[in-house]
CSV table of C-alpha atoms in Angstrom, one decimal:
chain,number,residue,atom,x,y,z
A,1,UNK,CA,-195.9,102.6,9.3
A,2,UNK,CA,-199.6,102.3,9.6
A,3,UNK,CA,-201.6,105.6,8.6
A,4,UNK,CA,-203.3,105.9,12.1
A,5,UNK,CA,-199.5,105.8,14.0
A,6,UNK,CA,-197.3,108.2,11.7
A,7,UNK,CA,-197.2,111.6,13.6
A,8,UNK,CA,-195.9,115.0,11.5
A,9,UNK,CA,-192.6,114.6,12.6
A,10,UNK,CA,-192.7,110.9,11.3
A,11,UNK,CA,-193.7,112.4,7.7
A,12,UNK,CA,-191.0,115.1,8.5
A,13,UNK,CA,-188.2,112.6,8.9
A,14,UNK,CA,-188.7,110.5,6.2
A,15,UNK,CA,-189.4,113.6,3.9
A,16,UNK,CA,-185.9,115.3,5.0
A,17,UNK,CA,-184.3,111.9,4.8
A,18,UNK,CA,-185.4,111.0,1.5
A,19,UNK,CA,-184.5,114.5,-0.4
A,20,UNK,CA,-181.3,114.6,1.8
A,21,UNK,CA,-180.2,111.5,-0.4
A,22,UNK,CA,-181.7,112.7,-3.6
A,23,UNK,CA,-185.1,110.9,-3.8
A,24,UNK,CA,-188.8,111.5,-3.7
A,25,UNK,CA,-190.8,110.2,-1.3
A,26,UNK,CA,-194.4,109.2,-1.9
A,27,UNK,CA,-197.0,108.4,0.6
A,28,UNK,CA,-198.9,104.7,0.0
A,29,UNK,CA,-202.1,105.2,2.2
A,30,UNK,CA,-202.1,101.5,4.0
A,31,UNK,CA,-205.9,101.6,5.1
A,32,UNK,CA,-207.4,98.7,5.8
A,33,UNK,CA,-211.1,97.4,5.4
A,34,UNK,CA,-210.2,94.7,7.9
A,35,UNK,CA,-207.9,93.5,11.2
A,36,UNK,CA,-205.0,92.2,8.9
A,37,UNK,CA,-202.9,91.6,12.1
A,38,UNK,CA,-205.4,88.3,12.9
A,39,UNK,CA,-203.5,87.1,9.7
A,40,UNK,CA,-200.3,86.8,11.4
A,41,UNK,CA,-202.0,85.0,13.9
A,42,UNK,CA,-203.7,82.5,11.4
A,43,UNK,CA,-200.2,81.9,10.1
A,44,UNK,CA,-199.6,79.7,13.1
A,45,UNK,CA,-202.4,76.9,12.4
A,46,UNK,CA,-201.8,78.0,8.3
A,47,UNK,CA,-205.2,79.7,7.7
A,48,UNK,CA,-204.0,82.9,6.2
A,49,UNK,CA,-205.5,82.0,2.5
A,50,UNK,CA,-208.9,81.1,4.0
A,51,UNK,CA,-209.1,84.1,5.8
A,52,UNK,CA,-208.5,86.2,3.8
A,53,UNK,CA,-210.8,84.8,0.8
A,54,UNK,CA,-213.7,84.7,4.1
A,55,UNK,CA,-212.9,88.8,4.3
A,56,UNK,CA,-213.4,89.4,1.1
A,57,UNK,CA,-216.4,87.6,0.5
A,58,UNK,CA,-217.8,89.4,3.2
A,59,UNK,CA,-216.5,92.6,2.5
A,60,UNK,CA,-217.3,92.3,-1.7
A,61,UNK,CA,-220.5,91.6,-1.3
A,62,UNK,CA,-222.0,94.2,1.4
A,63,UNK,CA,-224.5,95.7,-0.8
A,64,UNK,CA,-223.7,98.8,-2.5
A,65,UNK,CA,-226.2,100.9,-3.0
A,66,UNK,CA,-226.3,104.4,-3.9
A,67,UNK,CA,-226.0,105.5,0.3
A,68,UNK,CA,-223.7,103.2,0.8
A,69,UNK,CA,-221.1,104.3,-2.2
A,70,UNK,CA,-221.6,108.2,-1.5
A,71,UNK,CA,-221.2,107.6,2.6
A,72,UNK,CA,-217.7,105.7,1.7
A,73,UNK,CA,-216.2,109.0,-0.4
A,74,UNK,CA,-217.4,111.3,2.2
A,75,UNK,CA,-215.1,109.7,5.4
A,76,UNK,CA,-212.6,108.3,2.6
A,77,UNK,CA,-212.3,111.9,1.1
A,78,UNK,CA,-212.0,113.6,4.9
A,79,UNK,CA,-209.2,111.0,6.0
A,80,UNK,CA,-207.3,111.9,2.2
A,81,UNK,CA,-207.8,115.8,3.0
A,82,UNK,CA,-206.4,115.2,6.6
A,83,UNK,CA,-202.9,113.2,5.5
A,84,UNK,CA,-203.1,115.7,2.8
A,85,UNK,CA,-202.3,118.4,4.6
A,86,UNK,CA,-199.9,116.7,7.1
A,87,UNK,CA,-197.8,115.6,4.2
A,88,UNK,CA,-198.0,118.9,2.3
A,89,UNK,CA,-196.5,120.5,5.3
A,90,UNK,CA,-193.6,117.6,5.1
A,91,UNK,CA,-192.9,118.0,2.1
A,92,UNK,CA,-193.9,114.9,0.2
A,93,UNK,CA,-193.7,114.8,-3.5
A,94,UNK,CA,-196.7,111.8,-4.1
A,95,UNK,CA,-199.9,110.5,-2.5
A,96,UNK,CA,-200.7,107.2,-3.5
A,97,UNK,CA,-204.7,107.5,-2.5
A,98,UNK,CA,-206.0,103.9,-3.8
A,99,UNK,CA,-206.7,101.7,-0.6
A,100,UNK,CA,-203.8,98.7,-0.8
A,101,UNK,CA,-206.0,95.9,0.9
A,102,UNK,CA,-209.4,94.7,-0.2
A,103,UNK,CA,-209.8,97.7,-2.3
A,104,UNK,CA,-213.7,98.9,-2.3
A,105,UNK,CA,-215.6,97.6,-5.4
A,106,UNK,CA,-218.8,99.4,-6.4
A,107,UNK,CA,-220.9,97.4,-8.5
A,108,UNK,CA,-223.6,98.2,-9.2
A,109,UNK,CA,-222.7,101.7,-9.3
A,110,UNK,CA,-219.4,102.2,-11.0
A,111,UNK,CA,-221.1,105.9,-12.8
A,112,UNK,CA,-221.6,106.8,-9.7
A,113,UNK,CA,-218.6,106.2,-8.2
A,114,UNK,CA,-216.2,106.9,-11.1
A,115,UNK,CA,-217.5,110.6,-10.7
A,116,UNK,CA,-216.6,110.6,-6.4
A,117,UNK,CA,-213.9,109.1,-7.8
A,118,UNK,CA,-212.7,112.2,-9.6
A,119,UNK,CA,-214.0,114.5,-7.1
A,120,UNK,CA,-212.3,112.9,-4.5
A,121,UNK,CA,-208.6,112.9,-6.7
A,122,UNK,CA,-209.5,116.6,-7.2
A,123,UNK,CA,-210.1,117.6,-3.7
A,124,UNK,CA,-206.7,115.6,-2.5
A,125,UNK,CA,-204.8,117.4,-5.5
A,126,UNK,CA,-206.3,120.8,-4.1
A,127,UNK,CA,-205.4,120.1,-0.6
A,128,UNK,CA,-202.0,119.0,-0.8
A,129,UNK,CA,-200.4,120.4,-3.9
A,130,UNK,CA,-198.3,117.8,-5.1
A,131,UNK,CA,-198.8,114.5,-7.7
A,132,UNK,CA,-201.3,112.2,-6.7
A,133,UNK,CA,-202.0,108.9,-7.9
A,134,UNK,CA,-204.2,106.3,-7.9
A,135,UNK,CA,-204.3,102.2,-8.9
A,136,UNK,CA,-205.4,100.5,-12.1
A,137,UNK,CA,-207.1,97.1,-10.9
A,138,UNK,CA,-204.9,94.1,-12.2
A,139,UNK,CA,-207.8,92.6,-14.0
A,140,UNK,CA,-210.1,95.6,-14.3
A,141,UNK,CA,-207.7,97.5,-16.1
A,142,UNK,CA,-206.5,94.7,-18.4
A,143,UNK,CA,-210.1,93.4,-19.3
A,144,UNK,CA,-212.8,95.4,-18.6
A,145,UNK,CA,-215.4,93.8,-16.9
A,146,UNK,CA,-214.5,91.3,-14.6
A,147,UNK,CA,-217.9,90.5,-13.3
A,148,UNK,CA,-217.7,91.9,-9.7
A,149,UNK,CA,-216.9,95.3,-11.2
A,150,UNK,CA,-217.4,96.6,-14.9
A,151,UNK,CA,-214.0,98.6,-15.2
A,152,UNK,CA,-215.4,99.6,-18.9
A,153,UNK,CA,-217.7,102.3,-17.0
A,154,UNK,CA,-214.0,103.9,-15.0
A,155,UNK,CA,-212.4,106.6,-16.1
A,156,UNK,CA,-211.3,108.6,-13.1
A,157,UNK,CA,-208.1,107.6,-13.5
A,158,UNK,CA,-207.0,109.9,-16.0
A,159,UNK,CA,-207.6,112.7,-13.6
A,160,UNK,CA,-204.4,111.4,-11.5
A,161,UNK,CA,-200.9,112.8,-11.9
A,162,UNK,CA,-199.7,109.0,-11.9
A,163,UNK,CA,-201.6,105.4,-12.4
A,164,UNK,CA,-199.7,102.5,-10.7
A,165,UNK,CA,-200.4,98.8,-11.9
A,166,UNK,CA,-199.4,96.1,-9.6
A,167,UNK,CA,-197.8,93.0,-11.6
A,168,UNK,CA,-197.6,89.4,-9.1
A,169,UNK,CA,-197.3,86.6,-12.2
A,170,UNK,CA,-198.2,86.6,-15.8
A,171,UNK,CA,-202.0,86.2,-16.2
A,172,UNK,CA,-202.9,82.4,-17.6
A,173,UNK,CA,-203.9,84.2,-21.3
A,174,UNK,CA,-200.7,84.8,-21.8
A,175,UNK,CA,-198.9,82.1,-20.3
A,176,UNK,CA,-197.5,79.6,-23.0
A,177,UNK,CA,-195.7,76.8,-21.7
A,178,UNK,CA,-194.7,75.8,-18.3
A,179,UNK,CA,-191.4,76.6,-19.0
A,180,UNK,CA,-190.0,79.7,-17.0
A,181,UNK,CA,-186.7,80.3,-19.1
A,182,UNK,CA,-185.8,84.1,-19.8
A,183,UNK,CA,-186.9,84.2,-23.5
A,184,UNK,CA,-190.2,82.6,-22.6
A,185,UNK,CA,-191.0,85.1,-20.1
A,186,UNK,CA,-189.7,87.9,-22.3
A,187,UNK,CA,-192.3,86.6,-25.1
A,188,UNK,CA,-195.0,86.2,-22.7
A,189,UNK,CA,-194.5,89.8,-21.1
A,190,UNK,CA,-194.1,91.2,-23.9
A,191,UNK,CA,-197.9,90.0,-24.5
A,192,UNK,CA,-199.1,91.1,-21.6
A,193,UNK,CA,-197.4,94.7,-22.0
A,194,UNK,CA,-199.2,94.8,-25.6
A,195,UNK,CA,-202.8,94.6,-24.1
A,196,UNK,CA,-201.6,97.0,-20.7
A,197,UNK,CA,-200.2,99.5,-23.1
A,198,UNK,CA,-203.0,99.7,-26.0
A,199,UNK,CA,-205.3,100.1,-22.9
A,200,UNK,CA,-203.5,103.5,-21.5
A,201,UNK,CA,-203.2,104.5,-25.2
A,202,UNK,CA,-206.9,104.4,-25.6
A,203,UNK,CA,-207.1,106.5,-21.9
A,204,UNK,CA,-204.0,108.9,-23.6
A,205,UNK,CA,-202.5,107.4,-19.5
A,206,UNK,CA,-198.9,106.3,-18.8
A,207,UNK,CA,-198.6,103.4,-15.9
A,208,UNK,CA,-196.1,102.7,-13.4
A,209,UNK,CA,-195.6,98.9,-12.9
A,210,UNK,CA,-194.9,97.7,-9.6
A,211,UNK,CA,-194.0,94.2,-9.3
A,212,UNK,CA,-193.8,92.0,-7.1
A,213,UNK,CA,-192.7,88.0,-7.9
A,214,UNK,CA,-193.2,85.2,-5.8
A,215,UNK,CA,-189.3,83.3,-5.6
A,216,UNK,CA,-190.8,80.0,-5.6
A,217,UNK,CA,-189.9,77.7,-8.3
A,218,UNK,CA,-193.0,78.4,-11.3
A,219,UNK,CA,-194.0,81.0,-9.2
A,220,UNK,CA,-194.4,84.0,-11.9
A,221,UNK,CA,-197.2,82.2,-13.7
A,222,UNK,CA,-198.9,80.3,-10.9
A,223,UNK,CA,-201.7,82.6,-10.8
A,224,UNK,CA,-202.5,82.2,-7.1
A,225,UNK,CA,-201.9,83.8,-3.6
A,226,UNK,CA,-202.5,81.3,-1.2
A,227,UNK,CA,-199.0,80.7,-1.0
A,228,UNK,CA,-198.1,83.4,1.9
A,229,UNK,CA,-194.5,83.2,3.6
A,230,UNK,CA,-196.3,84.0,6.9
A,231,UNK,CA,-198.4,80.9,6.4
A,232,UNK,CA,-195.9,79.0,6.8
A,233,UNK,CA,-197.9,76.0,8.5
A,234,UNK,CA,-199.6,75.6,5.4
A,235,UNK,CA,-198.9,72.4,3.8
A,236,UNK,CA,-198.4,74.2,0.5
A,237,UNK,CA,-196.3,76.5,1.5
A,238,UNK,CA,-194.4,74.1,3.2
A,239,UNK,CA,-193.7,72.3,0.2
A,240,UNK,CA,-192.8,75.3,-2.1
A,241,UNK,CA,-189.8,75.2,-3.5
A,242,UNK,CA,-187.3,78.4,-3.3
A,243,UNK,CA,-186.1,79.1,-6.6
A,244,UNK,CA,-184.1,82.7,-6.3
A,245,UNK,CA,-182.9,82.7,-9.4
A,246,UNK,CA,-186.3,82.3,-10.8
A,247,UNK,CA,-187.4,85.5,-9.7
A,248,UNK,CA,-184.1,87.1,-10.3
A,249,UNK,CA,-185.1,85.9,-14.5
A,250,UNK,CA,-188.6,87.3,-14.0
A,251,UNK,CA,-187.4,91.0,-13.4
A,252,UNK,CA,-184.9,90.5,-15.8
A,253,UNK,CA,-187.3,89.4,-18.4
A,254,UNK,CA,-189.7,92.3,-17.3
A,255,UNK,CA,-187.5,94.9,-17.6
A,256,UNK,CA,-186.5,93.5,-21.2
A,257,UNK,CA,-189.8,93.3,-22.6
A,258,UNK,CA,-190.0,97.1,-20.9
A,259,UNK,CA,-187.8,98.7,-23.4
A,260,UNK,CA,-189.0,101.2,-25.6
A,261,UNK,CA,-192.5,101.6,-24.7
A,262,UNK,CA,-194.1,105.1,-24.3
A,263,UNK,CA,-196.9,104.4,-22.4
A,264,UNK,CA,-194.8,102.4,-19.2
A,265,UNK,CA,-193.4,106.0,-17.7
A,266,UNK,CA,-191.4,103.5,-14.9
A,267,UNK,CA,-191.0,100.5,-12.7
A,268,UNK,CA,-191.0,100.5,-9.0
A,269,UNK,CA,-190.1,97.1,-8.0
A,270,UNK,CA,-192.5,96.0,-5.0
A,271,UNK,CA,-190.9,94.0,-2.0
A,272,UNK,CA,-187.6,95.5,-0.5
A,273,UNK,CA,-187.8,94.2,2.6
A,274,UNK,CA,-186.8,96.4,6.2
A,275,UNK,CA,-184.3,93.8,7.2
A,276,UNK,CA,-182.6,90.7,5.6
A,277,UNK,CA,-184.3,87.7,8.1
A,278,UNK,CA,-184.3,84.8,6.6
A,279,UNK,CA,-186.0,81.9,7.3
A,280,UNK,CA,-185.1,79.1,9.2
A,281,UNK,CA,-184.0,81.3,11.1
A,282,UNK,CA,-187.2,83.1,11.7
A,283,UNK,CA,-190.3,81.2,11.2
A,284,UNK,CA,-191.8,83.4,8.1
A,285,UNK,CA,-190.7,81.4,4.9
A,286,UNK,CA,-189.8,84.5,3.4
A,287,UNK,CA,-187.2,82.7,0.8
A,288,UNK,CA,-190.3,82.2,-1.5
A,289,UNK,CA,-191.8,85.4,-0.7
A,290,UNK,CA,-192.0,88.4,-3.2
A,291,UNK,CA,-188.9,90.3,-0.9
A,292,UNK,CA,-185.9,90.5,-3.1
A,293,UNK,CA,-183.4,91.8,-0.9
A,294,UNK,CA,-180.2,89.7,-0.7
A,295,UNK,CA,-181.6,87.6,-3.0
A,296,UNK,CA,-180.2,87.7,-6.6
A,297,UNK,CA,-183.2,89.6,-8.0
A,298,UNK,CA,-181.6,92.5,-6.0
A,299,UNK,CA,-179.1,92.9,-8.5
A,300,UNK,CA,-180.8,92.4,-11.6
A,301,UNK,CA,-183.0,95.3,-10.1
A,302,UNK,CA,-180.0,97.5,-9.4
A,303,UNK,CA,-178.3,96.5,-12.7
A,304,UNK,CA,-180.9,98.1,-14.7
A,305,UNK,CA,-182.2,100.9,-12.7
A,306,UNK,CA,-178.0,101.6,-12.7
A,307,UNK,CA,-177.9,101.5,-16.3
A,308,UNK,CA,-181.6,103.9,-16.4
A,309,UNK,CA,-179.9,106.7,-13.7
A,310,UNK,CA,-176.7,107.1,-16.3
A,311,UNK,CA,-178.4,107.3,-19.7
């Protein structure tokens, strides 16, 4: 549900429903910084991509000066104390608090706002009582300054009860052959873990991977998003190839290259659809798309999170 249409008894549901089944329930804020639902309509003449590269480049670079970066915190901070207290009195266990769509950079003020930062992630903890968490930047995270933000001046992140890194492909770096075969992949995550995990070290953090792979065919290393199922009058999308088995290796090879390391404290895979449409028979190529369910990737994931629940 979007933020602005779940009521109390919304949170109250889902809270009694989740803990009725054994689960925690954590709350993923799903403000926006633009309309997304004009996307859906761009799908139909296969514009998403363009769009939403235009909305960034507007919203990126909107100058942000000191004013600017200070005004942000103080409405983003009173909407985080409001849903803190509705889902306090539900009886959530997590807030995720990082916005999930064209997430606010600051440059040129990262000092600044890596200290609102921490105020705002100790005000939310304060008001709602429970583990909150925030998002480690793909690239920010992994290498430090990445030109439109130096992630070298962030630390705010370590004040969270729970950092979540969102995982689409294998970054280029360490990507070594075209080939997409399970001990490839296992190699190449296992590369890309290495740099992730001597970057918490040096933080003293622990990350929780979500991922989320494309099931086109090459997808995990392709290193691009204008490939959208909802696009799907896009002449690229058009021409992706499904490859289910694909993605099915690429959590597989994940979770392998997963084992043993102290500073990955879990997965959450990221794309369990609310239904099992299918396309052609519902215009959305979702067979390429990052959903897993009823696709064999489902049971790769439940195979290992089965074999996780009884050690």
């Amino acid at each position: 549900m979007r933020d602005e249409a779940m009521t109390q008894e919304d949170m109250n549901r889902l809270a009694a429903a989740a803990h009725a089944n054994g689960l925690k329930i954590v709350w993923k804020t799903s403000v926006s910084f633009v309309d997304i639902g004009k996307y859906i309509t761009a799908g139909l003449s296969g514009t998403i991509g363009k769009e939403v590269s235009a909305d960034w480049q507007r919203w990126s670079t909107t100058p942000r000066t000191s004013a600017w970066t200070r005004d942000y915190f103080s409405k983003y901070r009173a909407l985080l104390r409001e849903k803190a207290a509705m889902l306090k009195a539900a009886g959530f266990d997590g807030m995720f608090i990082t916005p999930g769509w064209h997430t606010p950079n600051f440059h040129p003020n990262e000092k600044e706002a890596n200290e609102l930062w921490k105020e705002t992630i100790r005000d939310t903890k304060a008001a709602f009582g429970g583990r909150v968490g925030v998002m480690l930047d793909t690239y920010g995270f992994m290498d430090g300054n990445v030109g439109d933000e130096d992630w070298t001046q962030y630390d705010y992140y370590t004040a969270a009860d729970d950092c979540y890194y969102f995982m689409y492909f294998i970054p280029p770096k360490f990507v070594t052959s075209q080939e997409t075969d399970h001990a490839t992949m296992v190699r190449e995550f296992g590369a890309y873990l290495d740099t992730l995990e001597q970057n918490a070290g040096a933080k003293n953090i622990r990350i929780l991977l979500i991922p989320g792979f494309f099931s086109y065919r090459g997808g995990v290393i392709a290193n691009r998003f204008d490939i959208d199922p909802l696009d799907f009058t896009n002449p690229a999308v058009k021409e992706a190839k499904a490859d289910w088995i694909g993605q099915a290796d690429a959590f597989d090879a994940l979770f392998t290259a997963t084992r043993g390391r102290a500073r990955i404290a879990g997965i959450i895979p990221n794309g369990y659809a609310w239904d099992d449409s299918m396309d052609p028979d519902v215009p959305p190529k979702l067979s390429i798309g990052i959903n897993y369910r009823t696709k064999p990737a489902e049971g790769v994931i439940t195979k290992w999170a089965t074999a996780a629940a009884t050690r």
